[in-house]
Amino acid sequence: MEDDAPVIYGLEFQARALTAQTAETDAIRFLVGTQSLKFDNQIHIIDFDDENNIINKTVLLHQAGEIWHIGTSPADKAVLTTCFNKTSDSRVVSCAAVWRMPSDWETGSHESPDDSVHNPQSLELLCHLDDRTHSNTACVLWEPMGDGKRVMSLADNHALLWDLQESSTQATVSSTATLEGKGQLKFTSGKWSPHHNCSQLTTANDTAIRGWDLRTMTVWSVRYNHSHDQLVLTASSDSRLILSNMVSISSEPFGHLVDDEELSEGEDNHQEDKSKEPLKDSVVSTYEEHEDSVYAAEWSSADPWLFASLSYDGRLVINRVPRALKYRILL
């Protein structure tokens, strides 16, 4: 059984910020943020037509600076966050903000397919996520199953939980936590788990990965699959993306369990055969379509078996979980 070939889309500028549009569960859509020191930076909205293997794009301006991280609201498709660099007092500071897309941003609303590229619209600033005592924000994480009113920002060695009010136009810090240890530790990435009542957070600092319990607040990119959390993507500076099947951390380590009365006789025998060969932690596939450091990877919000990766040279690659593993997890 052959797997489909990857679909590749090239950006004009360098890029390292990628996210799926979390609130969109029908269309397969990703957002990419660019990094340019000479030109206005952009956000590319990528719509993927799975049936025809075609990519459609919409481009928005992000004039605040080069984008280092991007995230989308789980409740409002038009709201997003970015982490970006700006110059303050002759030094570069990493900032974060909440934005809203123009009302006619959706693909197909322009007079021609290239209209958004030649005449891109700008984002509307809703509020800044800046705390004077904690600068250099590395990323902003939305509460995955919430109403779009809570985000977590990682700045240096501090994690700040923000409450968004007044349609995301105001933000206040409700609690904080500190990464402690030897040396000058700094957060580089993180992900808010959609499982376990959204009470767990995974963060990366340099070469270490750490888990947090948000009930007590006591590597470049790591992404769990939102439907099957044993599927984990890791992106790294060696130009590779690795898909792992980590059964030991799964919320369903034995797969999808069904009651005995739901099984027919044939299915019962098949279930017994499966139990003899349990899945083990393993690397499923290593993807090497990139030629530069892979800084971001994201699962699609609409299709749990499809994911995208982004390398610094502006190459976006869309891949799928191998069919053999997909059917083994489902069946």
Tab-separated table of C-alpha atoms in Angstrom:
chain	number	residue	atom	x	y	z
A	1	MET	CA	0.000	0.000	0.000
A	2	GLU	CA	1.669	3.219	-1.182
A	3	ASP	CA	1.459	6.427	0.838
A	4	ASP	CA	0.671	9.719	-0.897
A	5	ALA	CA	3.567	11.967	-1.881
A	6	PRO	CA	4.155	15.099	0.243
A	7	VAL	CA	2.929	18.499	-0.948
A	8	ILE	CA	5.504	21.330	-0.826
A	9	TYR	CA	4.844	25.092	-0.686
A	10	GLY	CA	7.629	27.691	-0.801
A	11	LEU	CA	7.617	31.119	0.870
A	12	GLU	CA	9.514	34.151	-0.389
A	13	PHE	CA	11.001	34.889	3.052
A	14	GLN	CA	12.599	32.786	5.765
A	15	ALA	CA	10.182	31.376	8.334
A	16	ARG	CA	10.060	29.374	11.553
A	17	ALA	CA	6.520	29.991	12.936
A	18	LEU	CA	3.751	27.524	12.079
A	19	THR	CA	0.375	26.637	13.568
A	20	ALA	CA	-2.834	24.900	12.602
A	21	GLN	CA	-5.994	27.007	12.787
A	22	THR	CA	-7.397	25.364	15.906
A	23	ALA	CA	-10.977	26.650	15.658
A	24	GLU	CA	-11.304	25.413	12.063
A	25	THR	CA	-12.383	21.760	12.081
A	26	ASP	CA	-13.792	21.483	8.548
A	27	ALA	CA	-11.066	22.874	6.309
A	28	ILE	CA	-7.392	21.856	6.554
A	29	ARG	CA	-5.696	25.178	7.300
A	30	PHE	CA	-2.263	26.246	8.573
A	31	LEU	CA	-0.769	29.661	9.345
A	32	VAL	CA	2.889	30.501	8.668
A	33	GLY	CA	4.725	33.595	9.970
A	34	THR	CA	7.796	34.972	8.164
A	35	GLN	CA	11.105	36.427	9.353
A	36	SER	CA	12.493	39.335	7.350
A	37	LEU	CA	14.677	42.216	8.534
A	38	LYS	CA	14.302	44.255	5.313
A	39	PHE	CA	10.625	43.882	4.391
A	40	ASP	CA	7.263	43.837	6.152
A	41	ASN	CA	6.654	40.384	7.536
A	42	GLN	CA	3.676	38.311	6.507
A	43	ILE	CA	1.292	35.661	7.724
A	44	HIS	CA	0.434	33.102	5.052
A	45	ILE	CA	-2.908	31.350	5.499
A	46	ILE	CA	-2.540	27.983	3.785
A	47	ASP	CA	-5.654	26.037	2.767
A	48	PHE	CA	-5.003	22.473	1.669
A	49	ASP	CA	-7.421	20.695	-0.680
A	50	ASP	CA	-6.934	17.087	0.378
A	51	GLU	CA	-8.882	15.597	-2.537
A	52	ASN	CA	-6.903	17.378	-5.250
A	53	ASN	CA	-3.595	17.916	-3.386
A	54	ILE	CA	-3.825	21.673	-4.056
A	55	ILE	CA	-2.737	24.563	-1.816
A	56	ASN	CA	-4.547	27.931	-1.776
A	57	LYS	CA	-3.091	30.899	0.088
A	58	THR	CA	-4.058	34.225	1.617
A	59	VAL	CA	-1.405	36.694	2.784
A	60	LEU	CA	-1.754	39.211	5.655
A	61	LEU	CA	0.763	41.845	6.770
A	62	HIS	CA	2.453	41.643	10.172
A	63	GLN	CA	4.260	44.967	10.404
A	64	ALA	CA	5.227	44.639	14.083
A	65	GLY	CA	8.376	42.644	13.288
A	66	GLU	CA	9.796	39.235	12.397
A	67	ILE	CA	7.628	36.413	13.752
A	68	TRP	CA	9.176	33.807	16.045
A	69	HIS	CA	6.000	32.034	17.155
A	70	ILE	CA	2.352	31.970	16.128
A	71	GLY	CA	-0.759	30.503	17.785
A	72	THR	CA	-4.499	30.518	17.102
A	73	SER	CA	-7.542	30.810	19.336
A	74	PRO	CA	-9.493	27.572	19.899
A	75	ALA	CA	-12.778	29.525	19.873
A	76	ASP	CA	-12.432	32.264	17.231
A	77	LYS	CA	-10.930	31.530	13.813
A	78	ALA	CA	-10.014	35.176	13.269
A	79	VAL	CA	-7.980	35.639	16.489
A	80	LEU	CA	-4.305	34.707	16.801
A	81	THR	CA	-1.163	35.475	18.802
A	82	THR	CA	2.367	36.164	17.612
A	83	CYS	CA	5.727	36.506	19.315
A	84	PHE	CA	7.955	38.978	17.498
A	85	ASN	CA	11.123	41.036	17.876
A	86	LYS	CA	11.212	44.798	18.278
A	87	THR	CA	13.963	47.294	19.156
A	88	SER	CA	13.679	49.082	22.505
A	89	ASP	CA	16.401	51.301	24.036
A	90	SER	CA	18.916	50.089	21.418
A	91	ARG	CA	18.305	46.427	22.202
A	92	VAL	CA	16.142	43.733	20.666
A	93	VAL	CA	13.209	42.574	22.801
A	94	SER	CA	10.869	39.658	22.100
A	95	CYS	CA	7.240	40.690	22.531
A	96	ALA	CA	3.833	39.047	22.203
A	97	ALA	CA	0.436	40.324	21.119
A	98	VAL	CA	-3.112	39.207	20.305
A	99	TRP	CA	-4.408	40.076	16.814
A	100	ARG	CA	-7.580	39.844	14.753
A	101	MET	CA	-7.661	39.109	11.039
A	102	PRO	CA	-9.610	41.384	8.644
A	103	SER	CA	-13.278	40.513	8.239
A	104	ASP	CA	-12.786	39.262	4.650
A	105	TRP	CA	-9.613	37.249	5.256
A	106	GLU	CA	-11.035	33.861	4.240
A	107	THR	CA	-9.779	32.358	0.999
A	108	GLY	CA	-11.984	33.137	-1.956
A	109	SER	CA	-13.093	36.565	-0.767
A	110	HIS	CA	-10.593	38.378	-3.005
A	111	GLU	CA	-11.193	39.489	-6.581
A	112	SER	CA	-8.398	37.236	-7.859
A	113	PRO	CA	-6.280	34.427	-6.332
A	114	ASP	CA	-3.223	36.709	-6.151
A	115	ASP	CA	-5.061	39.757	-4.788
A	116	SER	CA	-4.039	39.114	-1.180
A	117	VAL	CA	-0.393	38.669	-2.235
A	118	HIS	CA	-0.080	41.956	-4.149
A	119	ASN	CA	-2.384	43.969	-1.845
A	120	PRO	CA	-2.209	42.254	1.551
A	121	GLN	CA	-4.302	43.574	4.428
A	122	SER	CA	-2.934	44.200	7.922
A	123	LEU	CA	-3.850	42.562	11.198
A	124	GLU	CA	-5.807	44.460	13.851
A	125	LEU	CA	-3.978	44.700	17.190
A	126	LEU	CA	-6.216	43.637	20.092
A	127	CYS	CA	-3.764	43.782	23.010
A	128	HIS	CA	-0.157	43.240	24.042
A	129	LEU	CA	0.944	40.363	26.288
A	130	ASP	CA	3.773	42.312	27.873
A	131	ASP	CA	4.715	42.209	31.534
A	132	ARG	CA	7.420	44.703	32.510
A	133	THR	CA	9.090	42.252	34.889
A	134	HIS	CA	9.199	39.405	32.327
A	135	SER	CA	10.478	40.160	28.813
A	136	ASN	CA	11.698	38.067	25.878
A	137	THR	CA	8.578	35.991	25.248
A	138	ALA	CA	9.411	32.765	23.416
A	139	CYS	CA	5.879	31.526	22.715
A	140	VAL	CA	2.207	31.892	23.641
A	141	LEU	CA	0.048	28.800	24.227
A	142	TRP	CA	-3.757	28.877	24.068
A	143	GLU	CA	-5.809	26.756	26.462
A	144	PRO	CA	-6.693	24.009	23.953
A	145	MET	CA	-10.268	23.165	24.961
A	146	GLY	CA	-11.260	26.539	26.393
A	147	ASP	CA	-13.351	29.481	25.250
A	148	GLY	CA	-10.360	31.470	24.027
A	149	LYS	CA	-9.998	33.464	27.242
A	150	ARG	CA	-6.801	31.950	28.686
A	151	VAL	CA	-3.278	31.844	27.279
A	152	MET	CA	0.113	30.916	28.698
A	153	SER	CA	3.232	32.862	27.716
A	154	LEU	CA	6.776	31.569	28.235
A	155	ALA	CA	9.277	34.387	28.829
A	156	ASP	CA	12.893	33.621	29.774
A	157	ASN	CA	12.441	31.186	32.692
A	158	HIS	CA	8.913	32.314	33.620
A	159	ALA	CA	5.498	30.920	32.660
A	160	LEU	CA	2.683	33.465	32.862
A	161	LEU	CA	-1.022	32.568	32.760
A	162	TRP	CA	-3.109	35.367	31.199
A	163	ASP	CA	-6.850	36.021	31.344
A	164	LEU	CA	-8.250	37.714	28.236
A	165	GLN	CA	-11.241	40.020	28.652
A	166	GLU	CA	-13.350	42.358	26.528
A	167	SER	CA	-13.114	40.245	23.349
A	168	SER	CA	-9.355	39.773	23.866
A	169	THR	CA	-8.664	43.530	23.984
A	170	GLN	CA	-7.436	43.350	27.589
A	171	ALA	CA	-5.063	40.875	29.245
A	172	THR	CA	-4.122	40.433	32.905
A	173	VAL	CA	-1.696	37.980	34.548
A	174	SER	CA	-3.539	35.595	36.887
A	175	SER	CA	-0.612	33.390	37.999
A	176	THR	CA	3.051	32.647	37.279
A	177	ALA	CA	5.588	29.829	37.641
A	178	THR	CA	9.408	29.799	37.423
A	179	LEU	CA	11.745	27.309	35.769
A	180	GLU	CA	14.416	26.624	38.367
A	181	GLY	CA	17.790	24.932	38.011
A	182	LYS	CA	21.482	25.498	37.485
A	183	GLY	CA	22.615	28.087	34.961
A	184	GLN	CA	20.532	30.584	33.029
A	185	LEU	CA	17.582	28.433	32.011
A	186	LYS	CA	15.209	29.723	29.329
A	187	PHE	CA	12.064	28.303	27.797
A	188	THR	CA	12.332	27.647	24.053
A	189	SER	CA	8.989	25.981	23.323
A	190	GLY	CA	5.921	24.427	24.928
A	191	LYS	CA	2.558	22.787	24.339
A	192	TRP	CA	-0.629	22.742	26.408
A	193	SER	CA	-2.000	19.174	26.452
A	194	PRO	CA	-5.663	18.897	25.364
A	195	HIS	CA	-6.065	15.812	27.560
A	196	HIS	CA	-6.481	15.385	31.335
A	197	ASN	CA	-8.848	18.386	31.602
A	198	CYS	CA	-6.183	20.663	30.074
A	199	SER	CA	-4.241	20.562	33.345
A	200	GLN	CA	-0.855	19.575	31.932
A	201	LEU	CA	1.776	21.539	30.053
A	202	THR	CA	4.973	20.356	28.381
A	203	THR	CA	7.868	22.787	27.945
A	204	ALA	CA	11.296	22.577	26.334
A	205	ASN	CA	14.427	24.407	27.481
A	206	ASP	CA	17.594	23.765	25.490
A	207	THR	CA	17.938	19.947	25.495
A	208	ALA	CA	15.440	19.135	28.274
A	209	ILE	CA	11.686	18.536	28.183
A	210	ARG	CA	9.673	19.171	31.347
A	211	GLY	CA	6.064	18.494	32.333
A	212	TRP	CA	3.971	20.874	34.458
A	213	ASP	CA	0.760	20.383	36.412
A	214	LEU	CA	-1.274	23.555	35.949
A	215	ARG	CA	-3.453	22.691	38.940
A	216	THR	CA	-0.484	23.439	41.189
A	217	MET	CA	1.600	25.533	38.795
A	218	THR	CA	4.423	23.864	40.656
A	219	VAL	CA	13.527	20.673	21.941
A	220	TRP	CA	12.626	23.227	19.116
A	221	SER	CA	9.167	21.864	18.701
A	222	VAL	CA	7.213	19.013	20.283
A	223	ARG	CA	3.602	18.363	19.267
A	224	TYR	CA	1.137	15.744	20.506
A	225	ASN	CA	-1.664	14.584	18.222
A	226	HIS	CA	-4.913	16.036	19.565
A	227	SER	CA	-6.910	12.832	18.910
A	228	HIS	CA	-4.279	10.127	19.424
A	229	ASP	CA	-1.759	11.473	21.909
A	230	GLN	CA	0.715	8.621	21.427
A	231	LEU	CA	1.610	10.229	18.085
A	232	VAL	CA	4.320	12.818	18.734
A	233	LEU	CA	6.122	15.096	16.278
A	234	THR	CA	9.601	16.431	17.068
A	235	ALA	CA	11.350	18.989	14.874
A	236	SER	CA	15.046	19.746	15.165
A	237	SER	CA	17.996	21.685	13.741
A	238	ASP	CA	19.292	18.674	11.801
A	239	SER	CA	16.671	19.353	9.084
A	240	ARG	CA	14.616	16.349	10.132
A	241	LEU	CA	11.078	15.811	11.391
A	242	ILE	CA	10.456	12.651	13.408
A	243	LEU	CA	7.074	11.000	13.977
A	244	SER	CA	7.063	8.742	17.038
A	245	ASN	CA	4.448	6.368	18.411
A	246	MET	CA	4.859	6.775	22.185
A	247	VAL	CA	2.381	4.261	23.564
A	248	SER	CA	3.792	4.616	27.101
A	249	ILE	CA	2.480	8.197	27.414
A	250	SER	CA	-0.835	7.589	25.681
A	251	SER	CA	-4.171	8.234	27.396
A	252	GLU	CA	-5.329	5.036	25.609
A	253	PRO	CA	-2.218	2.772	25.784
A	254	PHE	CA	-4.223	-0.289	24.666
A	255	GLY	CA	-5.934	1.483	21.782
A	256	HIS	CA	-9.661	2.080	21.499
A	257	LEU	CA	-11.365	-0.325	23.919
A	258	VAL	CA	-14.849	-1.705	23.225
A	259	ASP	CA	-17.247	-3.823	25.281
A	260	ASP	CA	-17.405	-7.596	24.685
A	261	GLU	CA	-21.057	-7.465	23.608
A	262	GLU	CA	-20.136	-5.031	20.817
A	263	LEU	CA	-17.886	-7.622	19.167
A	264	SER	CA	-19.032	-10.317	16.769
A	265	GLU	CA	-17.376	-13.731	16.912
A	266	GLY	CA	-14.936	-12.874	14.132
A	267	GLU	CA	-14.103	-9.528	15.650
A	268	ASP	CA	-13.560	-11.234	19.006
A	269	ASN	CA	-10.910	-13.490	17.520
A	270	HIS	CA	-9.302	-10.525	15.801
A	271	GLN	CA	-9.246	-8.661	19.120
A	272	GLU	CA	-7.461	-11.622	20.752
A	273	ASP	CA	-4.857	-11.617	17.976
A	274	LYS	CA	-4.246	-7.918	18.482
A	275	SER	CA	-3.768	-8.355	22.229
A	276	LYS	CA	-0.887	-10.726	21.581
A	277	GLU	CA	1.028	-8.002	19.742
A	278	PRO	CA	0.746	-4.764	21.723
A	279	LEU	CA	2.176	-1.601	20.218
A	280	LYS	CA	5.505	-0.419	21.642
A	281	ASP	CA	7.248	2.947	21.784
A	282	SER	CA	8.938	3.453	18.436
A	283	VAL	CA	10.012	5.909	15.781
A	284	VAL	CA	7.432	5.588	13.003
A	285	SER	CA	9.087	7.675	10.334
A	286	THR	CA	11.826	10.241	9.776
A	287	TYR	CA	11.004	12.936	7.224
A	288	GLU	CA	13.889	14.533	5.354
A	289	GLU	CA	12.216	16.822	2.797
A	290	HIS	CA	13.730	19.887	4.504
A	291	GLU	CA	17.183	21.334	3.793
A	292	ASP	CA	17.390	23.737	6.759
A	293	SER	CA	16.570	23.652	10.483
A	294	VAL	CA	12.977	22.557	11.127
A	295	TYR	CA	11.629	25.011	13.689
A	296	ALA	CA	7.939	24.106	13.789
A	297	ALA	CA	5.541	21.225	13.309
A	298	GLU	CA	1.767	21.201	13.746
A	299	TRP	CA	-1.083	18.708	13.496
A	300	SER	CA	-4.103	19.664	11.402
A	301	SER	CA	-7.198	20.602	13.419
A	302	ALA	CA	-9.489	19.121	10.758
A	303	ASP	CA	-7.658	15.866	9.923
A	304	PRO	CA	-5.869	14.094	12.822
A	305	TRP	CA	-3.736	12.070	10.385
A	306	LEU	CA	-2.232	15.066	8.581
A	307	PHE	CA	0.535	17.397	9.753
A	308	ALA	CA	2.774	20.197	8.483
A	309	SER	CA	6.383	21.159	9.170
A	310	LEU	CA	8.274	24.385	8.508
A	311	SER	CA	12.011	24.933	8.036
A	312	TYR	CA	13.937	28.180	8.328
A	313	ASP	CA	14.425	28.533	4.563
A	314	GLY	CA	10.653	29.006	4.197
A	315	ARG	CA	9.756	25.488	3.077
A	316	LEU	CA	6.415	24.122	4.306
A	317	VAL	CA	5.869	20.379	3.922
A	318	ILE	CA	2.536	18.602	4.463
A	319	ASN	CA	2.670	14.884	5.285
A	320	ARG	CA	0.349	12.158	6.525
A	321	VAL	CA	0.638	9.429	9.140
A	322	PRO	CA	1.483	6.181	7.296
A	323	ARG	CA	-1.670	4.250	6.478
A	324	ALA	CA	-0.411	1.040	8.100
A	325	LEU	CA	-0.054	2.759	11.500
A	326	LYS	CA	-3.319	4.658	11.063
A	327	TYR	CA	-5.330	1.474	10.532
A	328	ARG	CA	-3.507	-0.338	13.314
A	329	ILE	CA	-4.479	2.400	15.766
A	330	LEU	CA	-8.087	2.503	14.542
A	331	LEU	CA	-8.626	-1.236	14.141
